[in-house]
PDB file of C-alpha atoms in Angstrom:
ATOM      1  CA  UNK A 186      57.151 148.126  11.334  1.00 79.00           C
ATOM      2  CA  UNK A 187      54.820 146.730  13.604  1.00 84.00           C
ATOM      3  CA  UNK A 188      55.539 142.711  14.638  1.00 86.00           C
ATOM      4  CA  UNK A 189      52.756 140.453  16.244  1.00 89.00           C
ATOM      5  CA  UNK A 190      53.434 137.013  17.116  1.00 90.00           C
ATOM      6  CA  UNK A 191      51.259 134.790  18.960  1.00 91.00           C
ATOM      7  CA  UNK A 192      50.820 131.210  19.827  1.00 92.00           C
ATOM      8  CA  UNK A 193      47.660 129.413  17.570  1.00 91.00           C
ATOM      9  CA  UNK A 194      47.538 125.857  18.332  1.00 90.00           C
ATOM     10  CA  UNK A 195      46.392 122.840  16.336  1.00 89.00           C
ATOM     11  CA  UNK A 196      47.826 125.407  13.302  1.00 88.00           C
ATOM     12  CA  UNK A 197      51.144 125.255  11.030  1.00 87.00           C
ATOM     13  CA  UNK A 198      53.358 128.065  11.617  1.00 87.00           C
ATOM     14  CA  UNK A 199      51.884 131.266   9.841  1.00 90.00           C
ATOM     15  CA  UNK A 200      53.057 134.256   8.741  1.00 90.00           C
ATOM     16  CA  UNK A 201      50.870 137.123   7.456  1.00 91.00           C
ATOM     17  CA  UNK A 202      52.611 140.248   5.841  1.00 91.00           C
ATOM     18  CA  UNK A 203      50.285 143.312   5.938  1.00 92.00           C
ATOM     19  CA  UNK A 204      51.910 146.634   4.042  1.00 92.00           C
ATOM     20  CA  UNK A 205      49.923 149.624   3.014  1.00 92.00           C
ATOM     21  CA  UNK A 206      51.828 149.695  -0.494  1.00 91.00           C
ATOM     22  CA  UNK A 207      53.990 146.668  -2.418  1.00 90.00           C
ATOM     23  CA  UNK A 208      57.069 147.869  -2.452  1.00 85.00           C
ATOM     24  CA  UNK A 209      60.897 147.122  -2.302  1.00 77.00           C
ATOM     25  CA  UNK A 210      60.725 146.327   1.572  1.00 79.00           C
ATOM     26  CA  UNK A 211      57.673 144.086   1.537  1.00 84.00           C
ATOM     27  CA  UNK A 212      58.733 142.461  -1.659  1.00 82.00           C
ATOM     28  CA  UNK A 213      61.942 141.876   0.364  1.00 79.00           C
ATOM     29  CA  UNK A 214      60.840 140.836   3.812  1.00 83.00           C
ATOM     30  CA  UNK A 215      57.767 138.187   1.748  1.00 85.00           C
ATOM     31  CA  UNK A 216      61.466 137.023   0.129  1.00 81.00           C
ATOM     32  CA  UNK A 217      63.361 136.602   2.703  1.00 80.00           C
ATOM     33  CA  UNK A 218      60.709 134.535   4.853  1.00 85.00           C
ATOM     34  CA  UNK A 219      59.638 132.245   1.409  1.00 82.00           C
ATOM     35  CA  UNK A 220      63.321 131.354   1.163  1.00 80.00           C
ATOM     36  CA  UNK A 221      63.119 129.911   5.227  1.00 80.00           C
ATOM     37  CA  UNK A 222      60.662 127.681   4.109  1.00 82.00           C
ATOM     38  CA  UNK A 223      63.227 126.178   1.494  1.00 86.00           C
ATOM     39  CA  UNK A 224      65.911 123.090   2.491  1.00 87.00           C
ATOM     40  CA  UNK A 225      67.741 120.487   0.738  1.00 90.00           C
ATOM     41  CA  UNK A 226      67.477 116.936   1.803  1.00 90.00           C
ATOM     42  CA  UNK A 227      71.330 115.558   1.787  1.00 91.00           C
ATOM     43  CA  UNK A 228      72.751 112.661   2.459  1.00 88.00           C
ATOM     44  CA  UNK A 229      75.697 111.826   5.105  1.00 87.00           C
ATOM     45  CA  UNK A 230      76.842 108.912   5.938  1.00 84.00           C
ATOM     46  CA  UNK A 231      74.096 107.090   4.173  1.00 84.00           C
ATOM     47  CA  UNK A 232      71.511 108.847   6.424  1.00 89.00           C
ATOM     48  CA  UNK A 233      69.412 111.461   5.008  1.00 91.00           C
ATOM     49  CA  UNK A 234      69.946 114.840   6.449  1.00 92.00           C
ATOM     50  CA  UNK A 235      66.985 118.070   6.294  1.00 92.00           C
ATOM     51  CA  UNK A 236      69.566 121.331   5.654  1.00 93.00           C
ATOM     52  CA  UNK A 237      67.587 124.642   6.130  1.00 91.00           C
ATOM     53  CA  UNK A 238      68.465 126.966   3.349  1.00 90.00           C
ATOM     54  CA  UNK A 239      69.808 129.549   6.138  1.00 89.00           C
ATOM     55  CA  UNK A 240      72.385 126.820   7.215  1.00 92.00           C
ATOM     56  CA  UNK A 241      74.142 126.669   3.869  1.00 94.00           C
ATOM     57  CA  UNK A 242      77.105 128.467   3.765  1.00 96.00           C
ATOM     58  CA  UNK A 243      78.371 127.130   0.046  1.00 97.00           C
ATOM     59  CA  UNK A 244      77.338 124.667  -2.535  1.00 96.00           C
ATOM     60  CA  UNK A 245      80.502 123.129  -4.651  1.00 96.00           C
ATOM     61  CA  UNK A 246      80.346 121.021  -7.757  1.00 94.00           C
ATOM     62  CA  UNK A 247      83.116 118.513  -7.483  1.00 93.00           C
ATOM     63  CA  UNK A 248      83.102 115.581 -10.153  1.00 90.00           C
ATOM     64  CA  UNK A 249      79.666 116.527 -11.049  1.00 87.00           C
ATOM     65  CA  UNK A 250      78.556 115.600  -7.251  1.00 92.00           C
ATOM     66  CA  UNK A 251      77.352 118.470  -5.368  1.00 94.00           C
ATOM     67  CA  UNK A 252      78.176 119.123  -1.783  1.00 95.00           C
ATOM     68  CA  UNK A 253      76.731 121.204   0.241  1.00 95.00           C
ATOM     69  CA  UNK A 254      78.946 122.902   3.464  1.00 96.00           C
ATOM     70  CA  UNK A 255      77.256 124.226   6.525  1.00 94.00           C
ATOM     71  CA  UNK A 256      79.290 126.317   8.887  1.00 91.00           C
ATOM     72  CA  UNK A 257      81.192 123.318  10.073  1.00 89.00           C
ATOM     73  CA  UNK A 258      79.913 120.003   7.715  1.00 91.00           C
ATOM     74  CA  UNK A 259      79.718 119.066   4.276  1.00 94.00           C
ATOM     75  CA  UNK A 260      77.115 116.701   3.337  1.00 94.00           C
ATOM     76  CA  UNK A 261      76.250 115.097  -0.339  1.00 94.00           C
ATOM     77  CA  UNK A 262      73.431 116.627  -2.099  1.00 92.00           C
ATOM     78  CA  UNK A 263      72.104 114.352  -5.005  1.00 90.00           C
ATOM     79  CA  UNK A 264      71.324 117.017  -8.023  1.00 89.00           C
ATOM     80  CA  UNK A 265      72.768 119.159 -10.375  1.00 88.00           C
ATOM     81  CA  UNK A 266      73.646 123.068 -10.500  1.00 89.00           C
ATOM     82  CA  UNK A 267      71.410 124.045 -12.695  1.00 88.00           C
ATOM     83  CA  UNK A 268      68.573 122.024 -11.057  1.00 88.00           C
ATOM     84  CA  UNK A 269      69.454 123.237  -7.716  1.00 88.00           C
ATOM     85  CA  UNK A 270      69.422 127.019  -9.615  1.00 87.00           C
ATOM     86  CA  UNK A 271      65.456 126.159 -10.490  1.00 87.00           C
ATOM     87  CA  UNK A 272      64.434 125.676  -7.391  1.00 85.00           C
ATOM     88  CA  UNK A 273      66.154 128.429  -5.477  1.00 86.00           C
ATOM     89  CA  UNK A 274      65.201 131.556  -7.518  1.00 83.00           C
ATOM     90  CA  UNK A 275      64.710 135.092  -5.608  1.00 81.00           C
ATOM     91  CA  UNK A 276      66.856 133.580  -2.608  1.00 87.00           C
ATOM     92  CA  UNK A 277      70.439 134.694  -1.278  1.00 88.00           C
ATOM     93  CA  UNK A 278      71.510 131.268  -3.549  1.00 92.00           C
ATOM     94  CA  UNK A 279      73.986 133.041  -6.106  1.00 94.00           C
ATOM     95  CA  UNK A 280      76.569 131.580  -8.441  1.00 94.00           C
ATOM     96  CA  UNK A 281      80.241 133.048  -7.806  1.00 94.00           C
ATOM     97  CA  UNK A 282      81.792 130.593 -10.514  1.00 90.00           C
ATOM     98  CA  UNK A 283      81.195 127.964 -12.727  1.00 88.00           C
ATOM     99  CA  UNK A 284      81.570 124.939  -9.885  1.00 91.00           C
ATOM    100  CA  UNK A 285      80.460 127.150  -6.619  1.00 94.00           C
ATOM    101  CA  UNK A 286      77.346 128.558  -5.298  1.00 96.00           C
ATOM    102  CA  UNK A 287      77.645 130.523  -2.318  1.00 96.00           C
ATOM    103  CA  UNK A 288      74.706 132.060   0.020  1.00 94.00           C
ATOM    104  CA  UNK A 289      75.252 135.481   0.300  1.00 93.00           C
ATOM    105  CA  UNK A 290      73.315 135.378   3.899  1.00 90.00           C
ATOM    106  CA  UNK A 291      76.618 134.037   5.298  1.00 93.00           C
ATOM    107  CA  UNK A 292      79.064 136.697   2.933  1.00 95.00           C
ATOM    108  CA  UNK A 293      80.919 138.886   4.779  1.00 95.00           C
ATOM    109  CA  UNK A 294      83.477 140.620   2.039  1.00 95.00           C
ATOM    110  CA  UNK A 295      84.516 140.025  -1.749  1.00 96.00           C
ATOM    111  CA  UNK A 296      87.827 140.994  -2.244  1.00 93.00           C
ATOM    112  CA  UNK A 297      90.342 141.470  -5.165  1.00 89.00           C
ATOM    113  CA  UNK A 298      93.449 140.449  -4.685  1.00 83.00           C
ATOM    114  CA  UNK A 299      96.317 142.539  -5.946  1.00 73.00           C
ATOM    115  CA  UNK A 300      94.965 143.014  -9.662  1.00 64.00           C
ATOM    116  CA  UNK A 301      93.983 138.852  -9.299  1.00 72.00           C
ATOM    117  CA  UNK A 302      91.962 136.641  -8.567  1.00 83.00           C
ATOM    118  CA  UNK A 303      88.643 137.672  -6.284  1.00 90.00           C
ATOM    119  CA  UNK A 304      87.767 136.280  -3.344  1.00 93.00           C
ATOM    120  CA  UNK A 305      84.204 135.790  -1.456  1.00 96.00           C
ATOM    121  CA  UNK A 306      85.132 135.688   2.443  1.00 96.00           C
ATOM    122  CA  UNK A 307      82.325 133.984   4.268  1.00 96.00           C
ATOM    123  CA  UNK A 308      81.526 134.760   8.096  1.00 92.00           C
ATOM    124  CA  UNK A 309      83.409 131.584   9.211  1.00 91.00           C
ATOM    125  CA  UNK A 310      86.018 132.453   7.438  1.00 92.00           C
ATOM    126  CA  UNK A 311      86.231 130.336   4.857  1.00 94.00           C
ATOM    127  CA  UNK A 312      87.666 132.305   1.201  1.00 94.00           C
ATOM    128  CA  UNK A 313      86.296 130.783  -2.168  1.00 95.00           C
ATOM    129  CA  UNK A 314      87.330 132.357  -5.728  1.00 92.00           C
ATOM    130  CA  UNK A 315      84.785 134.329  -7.108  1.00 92.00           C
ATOM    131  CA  UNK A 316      84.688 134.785 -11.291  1.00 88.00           C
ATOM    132  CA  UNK A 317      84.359 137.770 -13.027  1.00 86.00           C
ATOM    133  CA  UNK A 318      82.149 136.645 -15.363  1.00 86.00           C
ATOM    134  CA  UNK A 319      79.642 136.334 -11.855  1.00 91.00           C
ATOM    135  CA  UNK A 320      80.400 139.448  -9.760  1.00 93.00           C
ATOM    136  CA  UNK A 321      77.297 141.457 -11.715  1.00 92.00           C
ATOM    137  CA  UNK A 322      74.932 138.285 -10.741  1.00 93.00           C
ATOM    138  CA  UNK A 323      75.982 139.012  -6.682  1.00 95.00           C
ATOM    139  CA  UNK A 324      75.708 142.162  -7.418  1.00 94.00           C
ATOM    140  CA  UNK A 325      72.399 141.624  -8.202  1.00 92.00           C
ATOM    141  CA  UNK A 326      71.281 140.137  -4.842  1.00 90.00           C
ATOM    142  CA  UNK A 327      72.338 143.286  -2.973  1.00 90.00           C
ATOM    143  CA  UNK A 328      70.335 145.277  -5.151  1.00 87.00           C
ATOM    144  CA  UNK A 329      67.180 143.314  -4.805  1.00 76.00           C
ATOM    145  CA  UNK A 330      67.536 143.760  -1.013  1.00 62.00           C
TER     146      UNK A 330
ATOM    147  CA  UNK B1270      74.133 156.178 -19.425  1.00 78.00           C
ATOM    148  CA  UNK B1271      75.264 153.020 -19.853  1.00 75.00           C
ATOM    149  CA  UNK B1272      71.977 151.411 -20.763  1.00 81.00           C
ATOM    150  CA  UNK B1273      71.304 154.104 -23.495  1.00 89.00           C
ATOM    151  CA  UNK B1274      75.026 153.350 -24.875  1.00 88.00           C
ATOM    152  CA  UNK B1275      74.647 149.859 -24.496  1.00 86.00           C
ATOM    153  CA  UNK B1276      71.103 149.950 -26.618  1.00 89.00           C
ATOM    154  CA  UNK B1277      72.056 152.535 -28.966  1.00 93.00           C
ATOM    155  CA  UNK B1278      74.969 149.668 -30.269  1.00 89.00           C
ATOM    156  CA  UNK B1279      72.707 147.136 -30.513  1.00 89.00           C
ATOM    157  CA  UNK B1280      69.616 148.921 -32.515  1.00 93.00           C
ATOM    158  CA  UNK B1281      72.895 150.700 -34.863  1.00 91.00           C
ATOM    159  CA  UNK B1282      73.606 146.827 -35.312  1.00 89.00           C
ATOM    160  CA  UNK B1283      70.306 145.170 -36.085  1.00 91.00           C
ATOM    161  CA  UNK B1284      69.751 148.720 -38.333  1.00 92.00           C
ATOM    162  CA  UNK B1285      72.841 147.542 -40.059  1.00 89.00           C
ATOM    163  CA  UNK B1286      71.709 144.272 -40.361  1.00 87.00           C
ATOM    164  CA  UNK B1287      68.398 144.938 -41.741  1.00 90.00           C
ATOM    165  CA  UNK B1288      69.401 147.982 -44.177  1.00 89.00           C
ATOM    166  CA  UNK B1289      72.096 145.373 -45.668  1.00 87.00           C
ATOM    167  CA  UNK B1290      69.892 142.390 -46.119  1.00 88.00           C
ATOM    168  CA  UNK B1291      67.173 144.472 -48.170  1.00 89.00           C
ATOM    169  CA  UNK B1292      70.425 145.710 -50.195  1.00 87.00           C
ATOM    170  CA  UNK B1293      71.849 142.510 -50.312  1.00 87.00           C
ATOM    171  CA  UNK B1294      67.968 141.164 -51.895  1.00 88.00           C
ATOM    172  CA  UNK B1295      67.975 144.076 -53.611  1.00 85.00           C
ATOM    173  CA  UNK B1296      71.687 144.347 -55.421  1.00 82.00           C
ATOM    174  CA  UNK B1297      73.803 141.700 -54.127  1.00 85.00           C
ATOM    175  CA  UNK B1298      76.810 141.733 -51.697  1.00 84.00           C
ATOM    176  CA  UNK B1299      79.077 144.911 -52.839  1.00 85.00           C
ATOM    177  CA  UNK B1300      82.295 145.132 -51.093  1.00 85.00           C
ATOM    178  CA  UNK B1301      81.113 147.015 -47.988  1.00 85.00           C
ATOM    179  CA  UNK B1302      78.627 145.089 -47.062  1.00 86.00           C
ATOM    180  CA  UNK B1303      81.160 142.118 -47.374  1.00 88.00           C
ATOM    181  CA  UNK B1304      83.400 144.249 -45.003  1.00 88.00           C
ATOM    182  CA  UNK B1305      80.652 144.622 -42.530  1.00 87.00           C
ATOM    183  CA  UNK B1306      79.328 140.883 -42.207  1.00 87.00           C
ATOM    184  CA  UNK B1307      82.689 140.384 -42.172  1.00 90.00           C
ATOM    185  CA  UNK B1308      83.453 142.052 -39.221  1.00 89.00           C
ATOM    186  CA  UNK B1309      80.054 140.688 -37.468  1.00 89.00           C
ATOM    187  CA  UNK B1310      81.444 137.116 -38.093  1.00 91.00           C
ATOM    188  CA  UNK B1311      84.882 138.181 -36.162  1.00 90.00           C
ATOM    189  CA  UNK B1312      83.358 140.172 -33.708  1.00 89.00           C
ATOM    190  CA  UNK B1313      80.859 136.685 -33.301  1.00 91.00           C
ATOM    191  CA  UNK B1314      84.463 134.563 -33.181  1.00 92.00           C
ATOM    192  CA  UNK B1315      85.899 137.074 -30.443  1.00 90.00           C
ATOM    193  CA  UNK B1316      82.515 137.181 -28.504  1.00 90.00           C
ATOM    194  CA  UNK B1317      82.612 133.592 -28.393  1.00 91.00           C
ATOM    195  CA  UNK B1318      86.124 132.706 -27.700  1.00 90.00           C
ATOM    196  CA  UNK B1319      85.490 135.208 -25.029  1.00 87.00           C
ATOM    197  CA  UNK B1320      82.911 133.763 -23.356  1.00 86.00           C
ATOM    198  CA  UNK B1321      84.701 130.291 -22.689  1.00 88.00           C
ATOM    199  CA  UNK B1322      87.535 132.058 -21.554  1.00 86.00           C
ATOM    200  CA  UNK B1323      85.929 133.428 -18.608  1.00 81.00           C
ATOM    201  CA  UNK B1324      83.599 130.642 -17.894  1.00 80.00           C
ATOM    202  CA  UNK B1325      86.027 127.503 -18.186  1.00 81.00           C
ATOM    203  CA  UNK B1326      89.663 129.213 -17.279  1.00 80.00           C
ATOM    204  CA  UNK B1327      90.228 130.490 -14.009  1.00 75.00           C
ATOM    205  CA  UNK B1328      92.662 133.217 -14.423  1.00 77.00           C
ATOM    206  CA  UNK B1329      94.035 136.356 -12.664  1.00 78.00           C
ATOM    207  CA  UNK B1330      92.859 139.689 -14.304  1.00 80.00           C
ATOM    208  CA  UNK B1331      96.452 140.595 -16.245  1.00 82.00           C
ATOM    209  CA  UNK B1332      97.258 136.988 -16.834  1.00 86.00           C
ATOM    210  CA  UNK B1333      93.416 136.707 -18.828  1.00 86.00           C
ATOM    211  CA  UNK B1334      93.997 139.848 -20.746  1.00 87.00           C
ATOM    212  CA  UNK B1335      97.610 138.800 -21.864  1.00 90.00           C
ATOM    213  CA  UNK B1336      95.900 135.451 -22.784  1.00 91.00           C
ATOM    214  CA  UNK B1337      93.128 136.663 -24.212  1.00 90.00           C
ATOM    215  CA  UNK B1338      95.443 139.759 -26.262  1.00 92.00           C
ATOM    216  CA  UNK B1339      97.699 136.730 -27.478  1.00 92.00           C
ATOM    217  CA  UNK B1340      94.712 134.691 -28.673  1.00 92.00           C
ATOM    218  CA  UNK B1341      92.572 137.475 -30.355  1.00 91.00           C
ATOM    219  CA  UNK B1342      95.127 138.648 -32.296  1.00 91.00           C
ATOM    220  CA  UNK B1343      96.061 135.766 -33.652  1.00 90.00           C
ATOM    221  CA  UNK B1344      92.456 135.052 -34.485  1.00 90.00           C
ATOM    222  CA  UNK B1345      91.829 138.626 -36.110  1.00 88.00           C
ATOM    223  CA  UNK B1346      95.216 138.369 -38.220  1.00 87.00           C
ATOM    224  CA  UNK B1347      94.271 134.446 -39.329  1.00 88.00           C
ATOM    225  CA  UNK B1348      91.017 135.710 -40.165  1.00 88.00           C
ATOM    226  CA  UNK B1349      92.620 139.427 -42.061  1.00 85.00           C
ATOM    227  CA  UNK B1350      94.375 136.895 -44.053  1.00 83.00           C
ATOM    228  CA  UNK B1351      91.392 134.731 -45.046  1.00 87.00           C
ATOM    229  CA  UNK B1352      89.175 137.720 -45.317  1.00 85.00           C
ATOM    230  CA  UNK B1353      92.925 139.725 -47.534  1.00 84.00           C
ATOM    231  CA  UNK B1354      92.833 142.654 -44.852  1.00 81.00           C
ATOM    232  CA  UNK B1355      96.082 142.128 -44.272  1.00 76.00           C
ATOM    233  CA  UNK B1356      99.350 141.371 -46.349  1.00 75.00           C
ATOM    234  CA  UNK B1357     102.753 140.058 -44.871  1.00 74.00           C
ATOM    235  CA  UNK B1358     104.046 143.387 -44.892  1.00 76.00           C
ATOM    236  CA  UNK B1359     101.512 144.769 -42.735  1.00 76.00           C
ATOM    237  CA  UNK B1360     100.240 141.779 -40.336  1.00 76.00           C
ATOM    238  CA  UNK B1361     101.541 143.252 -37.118  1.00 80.00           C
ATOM    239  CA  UNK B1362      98.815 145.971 -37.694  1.00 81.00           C
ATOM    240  CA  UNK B1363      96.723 143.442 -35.829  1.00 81.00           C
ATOM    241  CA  UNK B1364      98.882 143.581 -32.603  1.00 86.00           C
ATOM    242  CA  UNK B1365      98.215 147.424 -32.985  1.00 88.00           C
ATOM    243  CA  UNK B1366      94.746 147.235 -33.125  1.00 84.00           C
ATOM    244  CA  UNK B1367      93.544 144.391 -30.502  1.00 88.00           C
ATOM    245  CA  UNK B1368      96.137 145.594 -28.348  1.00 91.00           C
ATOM    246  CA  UNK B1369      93.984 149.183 -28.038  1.00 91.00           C
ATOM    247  CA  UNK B1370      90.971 148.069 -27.885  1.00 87.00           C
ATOM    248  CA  UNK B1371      92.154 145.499 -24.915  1.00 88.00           C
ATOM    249  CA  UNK B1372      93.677 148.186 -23.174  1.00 90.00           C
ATOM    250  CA  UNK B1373      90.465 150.127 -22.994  1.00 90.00           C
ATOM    251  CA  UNK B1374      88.521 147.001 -21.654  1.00 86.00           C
ATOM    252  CA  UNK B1375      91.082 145.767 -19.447  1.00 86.00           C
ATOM    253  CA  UNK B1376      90.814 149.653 -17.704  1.00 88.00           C
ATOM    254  CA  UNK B1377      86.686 149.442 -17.997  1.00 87.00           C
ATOM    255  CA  UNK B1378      86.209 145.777 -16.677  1.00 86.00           C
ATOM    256  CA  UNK B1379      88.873 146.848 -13.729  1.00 87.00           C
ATOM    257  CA  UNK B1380      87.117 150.343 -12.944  1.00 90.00           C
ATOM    258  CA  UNK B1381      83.137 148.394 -13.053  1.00 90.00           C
ATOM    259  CA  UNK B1382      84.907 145.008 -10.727  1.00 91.00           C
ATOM    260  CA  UNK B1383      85.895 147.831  -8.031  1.00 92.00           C
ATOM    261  CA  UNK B1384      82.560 149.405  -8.311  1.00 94.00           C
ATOM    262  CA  UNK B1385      80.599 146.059  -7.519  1.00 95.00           C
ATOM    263  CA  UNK B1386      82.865 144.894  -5.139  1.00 96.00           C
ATOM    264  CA  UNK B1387      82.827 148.621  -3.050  1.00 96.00           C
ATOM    265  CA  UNK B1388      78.685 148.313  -3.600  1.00 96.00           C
ATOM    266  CA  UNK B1389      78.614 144.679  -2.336  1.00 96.00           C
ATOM    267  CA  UNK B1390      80.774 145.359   0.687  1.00 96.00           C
ATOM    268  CA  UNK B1391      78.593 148.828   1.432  1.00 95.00           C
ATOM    269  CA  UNK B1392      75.269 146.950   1.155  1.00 92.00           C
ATOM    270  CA  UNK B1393      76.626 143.595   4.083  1.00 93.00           C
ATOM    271  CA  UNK B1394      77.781 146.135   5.928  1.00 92.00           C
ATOM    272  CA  UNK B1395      74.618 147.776   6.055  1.00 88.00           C
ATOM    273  CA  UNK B1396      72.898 145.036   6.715  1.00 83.00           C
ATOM    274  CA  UNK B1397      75.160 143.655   9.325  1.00 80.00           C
ATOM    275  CA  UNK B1398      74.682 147.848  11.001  1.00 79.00           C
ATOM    276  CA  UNK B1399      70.713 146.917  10.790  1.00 70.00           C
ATOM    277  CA  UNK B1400      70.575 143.073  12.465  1.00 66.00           C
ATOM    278  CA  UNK B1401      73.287 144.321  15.162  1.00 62.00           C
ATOM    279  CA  UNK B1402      70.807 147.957  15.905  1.00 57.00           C
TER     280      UNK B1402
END
């Protein structure tokens, strides 16, 4: 893969994607880059906060408000799961349970616990329960990749 | 393999379906056919109870399947009763029979979790190998 950058000014920031066949890879890489473009405007503290997509570590449903946690922050997000699901399709955004989202960018192990429950284990550490019922759906991320 | 198992049960069901509801136009409901939407209406009951199970109860693997072993039996022997598959001599029959079959899920759903969860760790580390080369 060859990779070109240079500096056009007066321009928004480009990307062009040339392949010699669609395939997995390019479908992958034109993915990954769309979902950079996406972020979440929040709320903390009453201010209004931009959150890249690549910044969110986990999105929890908690009294039907959503909050959304960064490596080290948790701001208020004003929508629903199912909204948020809409507008995040084909990105590392995957359901683990019925209340939790988690962004697999930031997974580093899912692990069963003795026979019980399973766990997601993010890279800062942080464990969240993962259901059953949505182990084929992460599944499904890794397989898209 | 799977896929062609998992098709082959649903076109043997909608075959079902269809051949009984031209014999059902064409001679009414005999006793098999009974017997067979029958079992479609538990099997819909069990599907369903199923389903909110796992998506509003969070439960460890064992403690679900005792749960769910409890619960489905007593569904399947209220509705033997209802549908006279079962008499009082011969009600624990259903303990027999859910028990089984819930013993050959509980092994499948436990062999297929370790299978995703060995893929998913494979594929991060991967991909963890490829940003750090």
């Amino acid at each position: 893969m060859q990779i070109i950058s240079r500096q056009v000014k007066d321009k928004p920031l480009t990307v062009i994607i040339e392949y010699p066949e669609y395939n997995e890879t390019a479908a992958g890489l034109i993915r990954k880059i769309s979902s950079m473009d996406i972020h979440f405007n929040a709320v903390d503290e009453g201010r209004q906060i931009r959150i890249d997509l690549a910044d969110v570590y986990y999105i929890e449903n908690v009294d039907r408000k959503l909050f959304i946690y960064t490596q080290k922050n948790v701001y208020r997000y004003d929508s629903s799961m199912t909204e948020l699901e809409k507008i995040t399709p084909d990105t590392d955004l995957v359901r683990i349970s019925r209340t939790c989202i988690i962004n697999t960018g930031h997974l580093k192990e899912i692990r069963q616990v003795k026979n019980s429950h399973l766990e997601a284990v993010l890279d800062n550490d942080e464990m969240l329960i993962v259901s059953r019922k949505y182990l084929k759906d992460i599944k499904r991320v890794f397989m898209r990749e | 393999m799977k896929k062609i198992l998992k098709d082959t049960c649903i076109l043997a069901a909608l075959m079902i379906l269809s051949v009984f509801t031209i014999s059902i136009i064409w001679s009414g409901v005999t006793d098999e056919i009974k017997l067979v939407l029958q079992l479609f209406a538990l099997a819909f009951l069990i599907s369903a109870f199923n389903y909110l199970l796992d998506e509003y109860v969070s439960l460890s693997i064992i403690i679900s399947y005792i749960v769910k072993y409890f619960a489905i039996t007593a569904l399947v022997m209220l509705f033997g009763f209802i549908a006279g598959w079962f008499y009082p001599a011969n009600f624990w029959m259903a303990f027999i029979y859910v028990g089984v079959v819930l013993i050959l899920a509980y092994f499948i759903d436990d062999l297929r979790i370790k299978k995703d969860i060995s893929y998913i760790n494979k594929r991060i580390r991967e991909q963890h190998d490829t940003a750090g080369s």
